[in-house]
Amino acid sequence: MDIKNNFSLKQFNTFGVDVKAKFLTFLEKEVDIKEVFDSEEFKNNPHIFLGEGSNVLFVNDFEGIVVVNKLKGIEILREDEENVWLKIASGESWHDIVLFTVEKKYWGIENMALIPGTVGAAPIQNIGAYGMEIKDVIEDVFTFNIETSEKKIFSKDECKFGYRESVFKNELKDKYFISEIVMKLSKNPKPNVSYKVLRDHIDKNSIDASDIKKISDAVIAIRQSKLPDPKILGSAGSFFKNVFIEKDVLKKLIEKYPDMPNFEEGDGTYKIPAGWLIEMCDWKGKIVGRAGVYEKQALVVVNHGGATGMEIKILVDDIIDSVQQKFGLTLVPEVNII
Ligand SMILES: Cc1cc2nc3c(=O)[nH]c(=O)nc-3n(C[C@H](O)[C@H](O)[C@H](O)COP(=O)(O)OP(=O)(O)OC[C@H]3O[C@@H](n4cnc5c(N)ncnc54)[C@H](O)[C@@H]3O)c2cc1C
């Protein structure tokens, strides 16, 4: 196992923030996990696992060990007439796996094409897009306990999935390393194109929604027109979660802001798009030093080149403050601030 010292993390986070890790190592094979956990550098320092670094903001140098996940592999665990169960190593690229399932015509994750990152990070914040979430297809999450190196399989229920949430982002944060996941996908067509933006795109372009490839191509086209490519403009995608409020709070806000978009959720709360709140505070397209808010999507905070994590964090805090002052609503970051 090769452990590097004082290593730049610039290429390991999609914000492109140039901080250093005290130690950095790559996890190439599952058998090496124990060796990493048993190393002095791991035992005596804070640790963080990284996939592609597309959901993190490093504010300072990391005074511990960064373990970059490179575990690869995909197998068909079992299949029947209707479904297929795929077991996938956590270091695989999520988008590559979506393309694989689209090619095989396995339905269930096609709307989540082009989400950056690794398979292992996907359950951590229950990734989702265009009306689909990974919680809808996940069966099991295979993990290693960091303290004991013991294996534990989490069932879907044990993962406690919520909107951009799971047990791994909350009470078990940094306690387990995710090594593999099992997803159950459908062999029978199950198009899910009710999400408005996707539906409109499909209708406008007369796309055949029974063709899985055409749906994922549509998602890719929409995403490319709206979101910055991290290779060109540093970001972590949506920086904030949408806001959920009770009916009485909504009523008062609508009196003041009649145009406020809101979507009734099944549980009686209402979703307010965080991007709209930020836009109404005049942040969209604003550049502050070397950081800024993306011109096409106010939810996305960007690094225009050379911004430090702290500069980005200060901008994020200012956005939160202004939304709080104008609407009395608290924006919560989706991104892990480290
Ligand atoms: C342009 C852009 C668009 C995006 N669009 C979306 C979107 O539509 N929907 C969405 O949900 N997200 C989106 N994201 C966020 C991001 O892609 C996802 O959160 C993704 O799952 C992160 O994967 P990663 O491998 O980069 O994780 P990282 O950023 O490397 O890690 C994220 C967190 O998970 C932990 N972690 C990572 N791997 C493991 C592991 N194997 N075991 C234990 N802990 C681990 C890390 O320590 C960290 O806390 C977007 C990001 C970008 C840059």
Coordinates of N, CA and C in Angstrom, one line a residue, residues 68-277:
V68 N -8.9 7.2 -1.6 CA -9.6 7.4 -2.8 C -10.0 6.0 -3.3
N69 N -11.3 5.8 -3.5 CA -11.9 4.5 -3.8 C -11.8 4.2 -5.3
K70 N -11.1 3.1 -5.6 CA -10.9 2.7 -7.0 C -11.4 1.2 -7.2
L71 N -12.3 0.7 -6.3 CA -12.7 -0.6 -6.4 C -13.6 -0.8 -7.6
K72 N -13.3 -1.8 -8.4 CA -14.1 -2.0 -9.7 C -14.7 -3.4 -9.7
G73 N -15.8 -3.5 -10.5 CA -16.4 -4.8 -10.7 C -17.9 -4.7 -10.8
I74 N -18.5 -5.6 -11.7 CA -19.9 -5.6 -11.8 C -20.3 -7.1 -12.1
E75 N -21.3 -7.6 -11.3 CA -21.7 -9.0 -11.6 C -23.3 -9.0 -11.5
I76 N -23.8 -10.0 -12.3 CA -25.2 -10.2 -12.2 C -25.4 -11.3 -11.1
L77 N -26.0 -10.9 -10.0 CA -26.1 -11.7 -8.9 C -27.1 -12.8 -9.1
R78 N -28.3 -12.4 -9.6 CA -29.3 -13.3 -10.1 C -30.3 -12.6 -11.0
E79 N -31.1 -13.4 -11.6 CA -32.2 -12.8 -12.5 C -33.3 -13.7 -12.6
D80 N -34.5 -13.2 -12.9 CA -35.6 -14.0 -13.2 C -36.3 -13.4 -14.4
E81 N -37.5 -13.8 -14.7 CA -38.2 -13.3 -15.9 C -38.3 -11.8 -15.9
E82 N -38.5 -11.2 -14.7 CA -38.9 -9.8 -14.7 C -37.7 -8.9 -14.2
N83 N -36.9 -9.4 -13.4 CA -35.9 -8.5 -12.7 C -34.4 -9.1 -12.9
V84 N -33.5 -8.1 -12.6 CA -32.1 -8.5 -12.5 C -31.5 -7.9 -11.3
W85 N -30.7 -8.6 -10.6 CA -30.0 -8.0 -9.4 C -28.5 -7.8 -9.7
L86 N -28.1 -6.6 -9.7 CA -26.7 -6.3 -10.1 C -25.9 -6.0 -8.8
K87 N -24.7 -6.6 -8.7 CA -23.8 -6.3 -7.6 C -22.7 -5.5 -8.1
I88 N -22.5 -4.3 -7.6 CA -21.5 -3.4 -8.2 C -20.5 -2.9 -7.2
A89 N -19.2 -2.9 -7.6 CA -18.2 -2.4 -6.6 C -18.3 -0.9 -6.5
S90 N -18.0 -0.4 -5.3 CA -18.3 1.0 -5.0 C -17.5 2.1 -5.8
G91 N -16.3 1.6 -6.3 CA -15.5 2.6 -7.1 C -15.8 2.8 -8.5
E92 N -16.8 2.0 -9.0 CA -17.3 2.2 -10.4 C -17.9 3.6 -10.6
S93 N -17.8 4.1 -11.8 CA -18.4 5.4 -12.1 C -19.9 5.2 -12.2
W94 N -20.7 6.0 -11.5 CA -22.1 5.9 -11.6 C -22.7 6.0 -13.0
H95 N -22.2 7.0 -13.7 CA -22.7 7.2 -15.1 C -22.4 6.0 -16.0
D96 N -21.2 5.4 -15.8 CA -20.8 4.2 -16.7 C -21.8 3.1 -16.4
I97 N -22.2 3.0 -15.1 CA -23.2 1.9 -14.7 C -24.5 2.2 -15.4
V98 N -24.9 3.5 -15.3 CA -26.2 3.8 -16.0 C -26.1 3.4 -17.5
L99 N -25.0 3.8 -18.1 CA -24.9 3.5 -19.6 C -25.0 1.9 -19.8
F100 N -24.3 1.2 -18.9 CA -24.3 -0.3 -19.0 C -25.8 -0.8 -18.9
T101 N -26.5 -0.3 -17.9 CA -27.9 -0.8 -17.7 C -28.8 -0.4 -18.9
V102 N -28.5 0.8 -19.4 CA -29.3 1.3 -20.6 C -29.1 0.4 -21.8
E103 N -27.8 0.0 -22.0 CA -27.5 -0.9 -23.1 C -28.2 -2.2 -23.0
K104 N -28.2 -2.7 -21.7 CA -28.8 -4.0 -21.5 C -30.4 -4.0 -21.4
K105 N -30.9 -2.7 -21.4 CA -32.3 -2.5 -21.2 C -32.8 -3.0 -19.8
Y106 N -32.0 -2.7 -18.8 CA -32.5 -2.9 -17.4 C -33.0 -1.5 -16.9
W107 N -34.3 -1.5 -16.6 CA -34.9 -0.2 -16.2 C -34.8 0.1 -14.7
G108 N -34.7 1.4 -14.4 CA -34.7 1.8 -13.0 C -33.8 3.0 -12.7
I109 N -32.7 3.2 -13.5 CA -31.8 4.3 -13.1 C -31.5 5.2 -14.4
E110 N -32.3 5.0 -15.5 CA -32.0 5.7 -16.7 C -32.1 7.2 -16.5
N111 N -33.0 7.7 -15.6 CA -33.2 9.1 -15.4 C -32.0 9.7 -14.7
M112 N -31.2 8.9 -14.1 CA -30.1 9.4 -13.3 C -28.7 9.4 -14.1
A113 N -28.9 9.4 -15.4 CA -27.6 9.4 -16.2 C -26.9 10.8 -16.0
L114 N -25.6 10.7 -16.2 CA -24.7 11.9 -16.1 C -24.6 12.5 -14.7
I115 N -25.1 11.8 -13.6 CA -24.8 12.3 -12.3 C -23.3 11.9 -12.0
P116 N -22.4 12.9 -11.7 CA -21.0 12.5 -11.5 C -20.9 11.6 -10.2
G117 N -19.7 11.0 -10.1 CA -19.4 10.3 -8.9 C -19.4 8.8 -9.0
T118 N -19.1 8.2 -7.8 CA -19.0 6.8 -7.8 C -20.3 6.1 -7.3
V119 N -20.3 4.8 -7.5 CA -21.5 4.0 -7.1 C -21.6 4.0 -5.6
G120 N -20.4 3.9 -4.9 CA -20.4 3.8 -3.4 C -20.9 5.1 -2.7
A121 N -20.8 6.2 -3.4 CA -21.3 7.5 -2.8 C -22.8 7.7 -3.0
A122 N -23.3 7.0 -4.0 CA -24.7 7.2 -4.4 C -25.7 6.9 -3.3
P123 N -25.6 5.9 -2.5 CA -26.5 5.7 -1.4 C -26.3 6.7 -0.3
I124 N -25.1 7.3 -0.1 CA -24.9 8.2 1.0 C -25.8 9.3 1.0
Q125 N -26.0 10.0 -0.1 CA -27.0 11.0 -0.1 C -28.3 10.7 -1.0
N126 N -28.5 9.4 -1.2 CA -29.6 8.9 -1.9 C -29.8 9.8 -3.2
I127 N -28.8 9.6 -4.1 CA -28.8 10.5 -5.3 C -30.1 10.4 -6.0
G128 N -30.5 11.5 -6.7 CA -31.7 11.5 -7.4 C -31.7 12.5 -8.5
A129 N -32.6 12.3 -9.5 CA -32.7 13.3 -10.5 C -33.9 12.9 -11.4
Y130 N -34.7 13.9 -11.9 CA -35.7 13.7 -12.8 C -36.7 12.6 -12.4
G131 N -37.1 12.7 -11.1 CA -38.1 11.8 -10.6 C -37.7 10.4 -10.2
M132 N -36.4 10.2 -10.2 CA -35.9 8.9 -9.7 C -34.9 9.1 -8.6
E133 N -34.8 8.1 -7.6 CA -33.8 8.2 -6.6 C -33.2 6.7 -6.5
I134 N -32.0 6.6 -6.0 CA -31.4 5.3 -5.9 C -32.1 4.4 -4.9
K135 N -32.8 5.0 -3.9 CA -33.5 4.2 -2.9 C -34.6 3.3 -3.5
D136 N -35.1 3.7 -4.7 CA -36.1 3.0 -5.4 C -35.6 1.6 -6.0
V137 N -34.3 1.5 -6.1 CA -33.8 0.3 -6.8 C -32.8 -0.4 -5.9
I138 N -32.4 0.2 -4.8 CA -31.3 -0.4 -4.0 C -31.9 -1.6 -3.1
E139 N -31.1 -2.6 -3.0 CA -31.6 -3.8 -2.2 C -30.7 -3.9 -1.0
D140 N -29.4 -3.9 -1.2 CA -28.4 -4.0 -0.1 C -27.2 -3.1 -0.3
V141 N -26.6 -2.7 0.8 CA -25.4 -1.9 0.8 C -24.4 -2.7 1.6
F142 N -23.3 -3.1 0.9 CA -22.2 -3.9 1.6 C -21.2 -2.9 2.2
T143 N -20.8 -3.1 3.4 CA -19.9 -2.2 4.1 C -18.8 -2.9 4.9
F144 N -17.8 -2.1 5.3 CA -16.9 -2.5 6.3 C -16.9 -1.5 7.4
N145 N -17.0 -2.1 8.6 CA -17.0 -1.2 9.8 C -15.5 -0.7 10.0
I146 N -15.4 0.6 10.1 CA -14.1 1.2 10.1 C -13.3 0.8 11.4
E147 N -13.9 0.6 12.5 CA -13.2 0.3 13.7 C -12.8 -1.2 13.8
T148 N -13.7 -2.1 13.4 CA -13.5 -3.5 13.6 C -13.1 -4.2 12.3
S149 N -13.2 -3.5 11.2 CA -13.0 -4.1 9.8 C -14.0 -5.2 9.5
E150 N -15.0 -5.4 10.3 CA -16.0 -6.4 10.0 C -17.0 -6.0 8.9
K151 N -17.5 -7.0 8.2 CA -18.4 -6.7 7.1 C -19.8 -6.6 7.7
K152 N -20.6 -5.7 7.1 CA -22.0 -5.6 7.5 C -22.8 -5.2 6.2
I153 N -23.9 -6.0 6.1 CA -24.8 -5.7 4.9 C -26.0 -4.9 5.4
F154 N -26.2 -3.7 4.9 CA -27.3 -2.9 5.3 C -28.5 -3.1 4.3
S155 N -29.6 -3.5 4.9 CA -30.8 -3.6 4.0 C -31.3 -2.2 3.6
K156 N -32.2 -2.1 2.7 CA -32.7 -0.8 2.3 C -33.3 -0.1 3.5
D157 N -34.1 -0.8 4.3 CA -34.7 -0.1 5.5 C -33.6 0.4 6.5
E158 N -32.6 -0.4 6.6 CA -31.5 0.1 7.6 C -30.8 1.3 7.0
C159 N -30.8 1.5 5.7 CA -30.2 2.7 5.2 C -30.9 4.0 5.5
K160 N -32.1 3.9 6.0 CA -32.9 5.1 6.3 C -32.9 6.2 5.3
F161 N -33.2 5.9 4.1 CA -33.1 6.8 3.0 C -34.2 7.9 3.2
G162 N -33.8 9.2 2.8 CA -34.7 10.3 2.8 C -34.2 11.2 1.6
Y163 N -34.8 12.4 1.5 CA -34.4 13.3 0.4 C -33.0 13.7 0.7
R164 N -32.1 13.3 -0.2 CA -30.6 13.5 -0.2 C -30.1 13.1 1.2
E165 N -30.6 12.1 1.8 CA -30.2 11.7 3.1 C -30.1 10.2 3.2
S166 N -29.3 9.7 4.2 CA -29.3 8.3 4.5 C -28.6 8.2 5.9
V167 N -28.6 7.0 6.5 CA -28.0 6.8 7.8 C -26.5 7.1 7.7
F168 N -25.9 6.9 6.5 CA -24.5 7.1 6.3 C -24.1 8.6 6.3
K169 N -25.1 9.5 6.1 CA -24.8 10.9 6.1 C -25.1 11.5 7.5
N170 N -25.8 10.7 8.3 CA -26.2 11.2 9.6 C -25.5 10.4 10.8
E171 N -26.3 9.5 11.5 CA -25.8 8.9 12.7 C -24.6 8.0 12.4
L172 N -24.4 7.4 11.2 CA -23.3 6.6 10.9 C -22.3 7.2 10.0
K173 N -22.3 8.5 10.0 CA -21.3 9.3 9.2 C -19.9 8.9 9.5
D174 N -19.1 8.5 8.5 CA -17.7 8.1 8.6 C -17.5 6.9 9.4
K175 N -18.5 6.1 9.7 CA -18.3 4.9 10.5 C -18.2 3.6 9.7
Y176 N -18.6 3.7 8.4 CA -18.6 2.5 7.5 C -18.0 3.0 6.2
F177 N -17.3 2.0 5.6 CA -16.9 2.2 4.2 C -17.8 1.3 3.3
I178 N -18.4 1.9 2.3 CA -19.3 1.2 1.4 C -18.4 0.5 0.3
S179 N -18.5 -0.8 0.2 CA -17.7 -1.5 -0.7 C -18.4 -2.0 -2.0
E180 N -19.7 -2.3 -1.8 CA -20.5 -2.7 -2.9 C -22.0 -2.4 -2.7
I181 N -22.7 -2.3 -3.8 CA -24.2 -2.2 -3.6 C -24.9 -3.2 -4.5
V182 N -26.1 -3.6 -4.1 CA -26.9 -4.4 -5.0 C -28.2 -3.6 -5.4
M183 N -28.4 -3.6 -6.7 CA -29.6 -2.9 -7.2 C -30.5 -3.9 -7.9
K184 N -31.8 -3.7 -7.8 CA -32.8 -4.6 -8.5 C -33.4 -3.7 -9.6
L185 N -33.2 -4.2 -10.8 CA -33.7 -3.4 -12.0 C -34.7 -4.3 -12.7
S186 N -35.5 -3.6 -13.5 CA -36.6 -4.3 -14.2 C -36.2 -4.6 -15.6
K187 N -36.5 -5.9 -16.1 CA -36.3 -6.2 -17.5 C -37.5 -5.7 -18.3
N188 N -38.6 -5.5 -17.7 CA -39.8 -5.0 -18.4 C -39.7 -3.5 -18.4
P189 N -40.1 -2.8 -19.5 CA -40.1 -1.4 -19.6 C -40.9 -0.7 -18.5
K190 N -40.2 0.2 -17.8 CA -40.9 1.0 -16.8 C -40.6 2.4 -16.9
P191 N -41.0 3.1 -18.0 CA -40.6 4.5 -18.1 C -41.2 5.3 -17.0
N192 N -40.4 6.3 -16.5 CA -40.9 7.2 -15.5 C -40.5 8.6 -16.0
V193 N -41.5 9.2 -16.7 CA -41.2 10.5 -17.4 C -42.2 11.5 -17.0
S194 N -42.7 11.4 -15.7 CA -43.7 12.4 -15.3 C -43.0 13.7 -14.8
Y195 N -41.8 13.6 -14.5 CA -41.1 14.9 -14.0 C -41.2 15.9 -15.1
K196 N -41.7 17.1 -14.6 CA -42.1 18.1 -15.6 C -41.1 18.5 -16.7
V197 N -39.8 18.7 -16.3 CA -38.8 19.2 -17.2 C -38.6 18.0 -18.3
L198 N -38.5 16.8 -17.8 CA -38.3 15.7 -18.7 C -39.5 15.5 -19.6
R199 N -40.7 15.5 -19.0 CA -41.9 15.4 -19.8 C -42.0 16.4 -20.9
D200 N -41.7 17.7 -20.6 CA -41.8 18.8 -21.6 C -40.8 18.5 -22.7
H201 N -39.6 18.1 -22.3 CA -38.5 17.8 -23.3 C -39.0 16.7 -24.3
I202 N -39.5 15.6 -23.7 CA -40.0 14.5 -24.4 C -41.1 14.8 -25.4
D203 N -42.1 15.6 -24.9 CA -43.2 16.0 -25.7 C -42.7 17.0 -26.9
K204 N -41.9 17.9 -26.5 CA -41.4 18.9 -27.5 C -40.7 18.3 -28.6
N205 N -39.9 17.2 -28.3 CA -39.0 16.6 -29.3 C -39.6 15.3 -29.8
S206 N -40.9 15.0 -29.5 CA -41.6 13.8 -29.9 C -40.7 12.6 -29.7
I207 N -40.2 12.4 -28.5 CA -39.3 11.3 -28.2 C -40.1 10.1 -27.8
D208 N -39.7 8.9 -28.2 CA -40.4 7.7 -27.9 C -40.0 7.2 -26.5
A209 N -40.9 7.4 -25.5 CA -40.6 7.2 -24.1 C -40.6 5.7 -23.7
S210 N -40.8 4.8 -24.7 CA -40.7 3.4 -24.4 C -39.3 2.9 -24.7
D211 N -38.5 3.8 -25.2 CA -37.1 3.4 -25.5 C -36.1 4.0 -24.5
I212 N -35.6 3.0 -23.7 CA -34.7 3.4 -22.5 C -33.6 4.3 -22.9
K213 N -33.0 4.0 -24.1 CA -31.8 4.8 -24.5 C -32.3 6.3 -24.9
K214 N -33.5 6.4 -25.4 CA -33.9 7.7 -25.8 C -34.2 8.5 -24.5
I215 N -34.7 7.9 -23.5 CA -34.9 8.6 -22.2 C -33.6 9.1 -21.6
S216 N -32.6 8.2 -21.5 CA -31.4 8.6 -20.9 C -30.7 9.6 -21.8
D217 N -30.8 9.5 -23.1 CA -30.2 10.6 -24.0 C -30.9 11.9 -23.7
A218 N -32.2 11.9 -23.5 CA -33.0 13.1 -23.2 C -32.5 13.7 -21.9
V219 N -32.3 12.9 -20.9 CA -31.8 13.4 -19.6 C -30.4 14.0 -19.8
I220 N -29.5 13.3 -20.5 CA -28.2 13.8 -20.8 C -28.2 15.2 -21.5
A221 N -29.1 15.3 -22.5 CA -29.2 16.6 -23.2 C -29.7 17.7 -22.3
I222 N -30.7 17.4 -21.4 CA -31.2 18.4 -20.5 C -30.1 18.8 -19.6
R223 N -29.4 17.9 -19.0 CA -28.4 18.2 -18.0 C -27.2 19.0 -18.6
Q224 N -26.9 18.6 -19.9 CA -25.8 19.3 -20.5 C -26.1 20.8 -20.8
S225 N -27.5 21.0 -21.0 CA -27.9 22.4 -21.3 C -28.0 23.3 -20.0
K226 N -28.0 22.6 -18.8 CA -28.3 23.3 -17.6 C -27.2 23.4 -16.6
L227 N -26.4 22.3 -16.6 CA -25.4 22.2 -15.5 C -24.0 22.4 -16.1
P228 N -23.1 23.0 -15.3 CA -21.7 23.1 -15.8 C -21.0 21.8 -15.8
D229 N -20.1 21.6 -16.8 CA -19.2 20.5 -16.8 C -18.1 20.7 -15.8
P230 N -17.9 19.9 -14.8 CA -16.9 20.2 -13.7 C -15.5 20.2 -14.3
K231 N -15.3 19.6 -15.5 CA -13.9 19.7 -16.1 C -13.7 21.1 -16.6
I232 N -14.7 21.9 -16.9 CA -14.6 23.2 -17.4 C -14.8 24.3 -16.3
L233 N -15.8 24.1 -15.5 CA -16.2 25.0 -14.5 C -16.4 24.3 -13.2
G234 N -15.6 24.5 -12.2 CA -15.7 23.7 -10.9 C -17.0 23.9 -10.2
S235 N -17.6 22.8 -9.7 CA -18.8 22.9 -8.9 C -19.0 21.6 -8.2
A236 N -20.0 21.5 -7.4 CA -20.4 20.2 -6.9 C -21.9 20.0 -7.2
G237 N -22.3 20.5 -8.3 CA -23.8 20.4 -8.7 C -24.6 21.3 -7.8
S238 N -25.8 20.9 -7.5 CA -26.6 21.7 -6.6 C -26.0 21.8 -5.2
F239 N -25.8 23.0 -4.8 CA -25.1 23.2 -3.5 C -26.1 23.0 -2.3
F240 N -27.4 23.4 -2.6 CA -28.4 23.4 -1.5 C -29.5 22.4 -1.8
K241 N -30.1 21.9 -0.7 CA -31.3 21.1 -0.9 C -32.5 22.0 -1.1
N242 N -33.6 21.4 -1.7 CA -34.8 22.2 -1.7 C -35.4 22.3 -0.3
V243 N -36.3 23.2 -0.2 CA -36.8 23.5 1.2 C -38.3 23.0 1.3
F244 N -38.6 22.3 2.4 CA -39.9 21.7 2.6 C -40.6 22.5 3.8
I245 N -41.8 23.0 3.5 CA -42.5 23.8 4.6 C -43.9 23.3 4.8
E246 N -44.4 23.7 5.9 CA -45.8 23.3 6.3 C -46.8 24.3 5.6
K247 N -48.1 23.9 5.5 CA -49.1 24.6 4.8 C -49.2 26.1 5.3
D248 N -49.2 26.2 6.7 CA -49.5 27.5 7.2 C -48.3 28.5 6.9
V249 N -47.1 28.0 6.8 CA -45.9 28.8 6.5 C -46.1 29.2 5.0
L250 N -46.5 28.2 4.2 CA -46.6 28.5 2.7 C -47.7 29.6 2.5
K251 N -48.8 29.5 3.2 CA -49.9 30.5 3.1 C -49.4 31.9 3.3
K252 N -48.6 32.1 4.4 CA -48.1 33.4 4.7 C -47.1 33.9 3.6
L253 N -46.3 33.0 3.1 CA -45.3 33.4 2.1 C -46.0 33.7 0.8
I254 N -47.0 33.0 0.4 CA -47.7 33.2 -0.8 C -48.4 34.6 -0.8
E255 N -48.9 35.0 0.4 CA -49.5 36.3 0.4 C -48.5 37.4 0.0
K256 N -47.3 37.2 0.4 CA -46.2 38.2 0.1 C -45.6 38.0 -1.3
Y257 N -45.5 36.7 -1.6 CA -44.8 36.3 -2.9 C -45.7 35.4 -3.7
P258 N -46.7 36.0 -4.3 CA -47.8 35.1 -5.0 C -47.2 34.2 -6.1
D259 N -46.0 34.5 -6.6 CA -45.4 33.7 -7.7 C -44.5 32.6 -7.2
M260 N -44.5 32.4 -5.9 CA -43.5 31.4 -5.3 C -44.0 30.0 -5.8
P261 N -43.1 29.3 -6.5 CA -43.4 28.0 -6.9 C -43.5 27.0 -5.7
N262 N -44.4 26.1 -5.7 CA -44.5 25.2 -4.6 C -45.2 23.9 -5.1
F263 N -44.7 22.8 -4.5 CA -45.2 21.5 -5.0 C -45.6 20.7 -3.7
E264 N -46.8 20.3 -3.7 CA -47.4 19.5 -2.6 C -46.7 18.1 -2.6
E265 N -46.2 17.8 -1.4 CA -45.6 16.4 -1.3 C -46.7 15.5 -0.7
G266 N -46.4 14.2 -0.7 CA -47.4 13.3 -0.2 C -47.7 13.4 1.3
D267 N -46.7 13.9 2.0 CA -46.8 14.0 3.5 C -47.4 15.3 4.0
G268 N -48.0 16.1 3.1 CA -48.6 17.3 3.6 C -47.7 18.5 3.6
T269 N -46.4 18.3 3.4 CA -45.5 19.5 3.3 C -45.4 20.0 1.8
Y270 N -44.8 21.1 1.6 CA -44.7 21.7 0.3 C -43.2 22.0 0.0
K271 N -42.9 21.6 -1.2 CA -41.5 21.8 -1.6 C -41.3 23.1 -2.3
I272 N -40.4 23.9 -1.8 CA -40.1 25.2 -2.5 C -38.7 25.0 -3.1
P273 N -38.6 25.2 -4.4 CA -37.3 25.1 -5.1 C -36.2 26.1 -4.5
A274 N -35.1 25.5 -4.0 CA -34.1 26.4 -3.4 C -33.6 27.4 -4.5
G275 N -33.5 26.9 -5.7 CA -32.9 27.7 -6.8 C -33.8 29.0 -7.0
W276 N -35.1 28.9 -6.8 CA -36.0 30.1 -7.0 C -35.7 31.1 -5.8
L277 N -35.5 30.6 -4.6 CA -35.3 31.4 -3.5 C -34.0 32.2 -3.7

